[in-house]
Amino acid sequence: AWHFDAAIVDLFLSEKLNGLDVARKPKVRKKPFVFLTANPDNQTLKEAAYLQPVSYISKPFKTNDVSAALEMIAHKLPVIVD
């Protein structure tokens, strides 16, 4: 089994599996995630919005785009105090 705290999910992964399918999985739905996409069409964006990602990153992206998305994810993660 694998463990993760957050995810960046590309909307187009392969012909058989897309990022929407991945984001619908219960393990991913419970975590903050960001969609990454190069070709957003209206229908895909509507389906993606329903899954409530923390943010979207459009390709090609800049380092600042990823940094901003990760910052938004960080605000969704629980604070651990030692």
XYZ file of C-alpha atoms in Angstrom, residues 2-70:
69
model
C 1.164 3.533 -0.666
C 0.721 6.608 1.493
C 0.528 10.211 0.386
C -0.613 13.491 1.924
C -1.579 15.273 -1.292
C -1.483 14.772 -5.052
C -0.951 16.581 -8.332
C -3.015 14.691 -10.902
C -2.671 15.163 -14.655
C -6.089 15.148 -16.330
C -4.693 13.145 -19.250
C -2.728 10.102 -18.123
C -3.420 7.548 -20.859
C -6.114 6.357 -23.233
C -7.490 4.008 -20.557
C -7.144 6.148 -17.423
C -7.569 9.876 -16.923
C -7.035 12.174 -13.982
C -10.770 12.381 -13.307
C -10.814 8.597 -12.772
C -7.870 8.866 -10.386
C -9.439 11.750 -8.452
C -12.677 9.764 -8.029
C -10.843 7.032 -6.105
C -11.724 7.215 -2.385
C -8.054 7.309 -1.333
C -7.465 10.428 -3.458
C -10.828 12.084 -2.663
C -9.878 12.222 1.022
C -6.693 14.183 0.296
C -6.098 17.651 -1.120
C -5.218 17.445 -4.792
C -4.482 19.692 -7.747
C -5.307 19.014 -11.391
C -2.647 19.536 -14.055
C -3.814 19.987 -17.649
C -2.676 21.136 -21.066
C -6.010 21.030 -22.875
C -8.945 21.935 -20.669
C -12.266 21.606 -22.463
C -15.487 22.853 -20.866
C -16.941 19.402 -20.128
C -13.728 18.171 -18.496
C -13.469 21.345 -16.416
C -17.071 20.911 -15.223
C -16.351 17.313 -14.196
C -13.089 18.376 -12.563
C -14.778 21.178 -10.606
C -17.320 18.690 -9.233
C -14.413 16.748 -7.682
C -13.309 19.894 -5.814
C -9.572 20.116 -6.431
C -7.616 22.629 -4.384
C -6.388 24.238 -7.604
C -5.569 23.781 -11.295
C -2.222 24.120 -13.019
C -2.191 24.744 -16.771
C 0.624 23.384 -18.934
C 3.042 24.690 -19.809
C 3.529 25.881 -16.268
C 6.059 27.961 -14.415
C 7.689 27.144 -11.106
C 5.549 29.841 -9.461
C 2.375 28.053 -10.629
C 3.416 24.841 -8.903
C 4.609 26.704 -5.810
C 1.258 28.478 -5.482
C -0.655 25.210 -5.852
C 1.545 23.504 -3.250
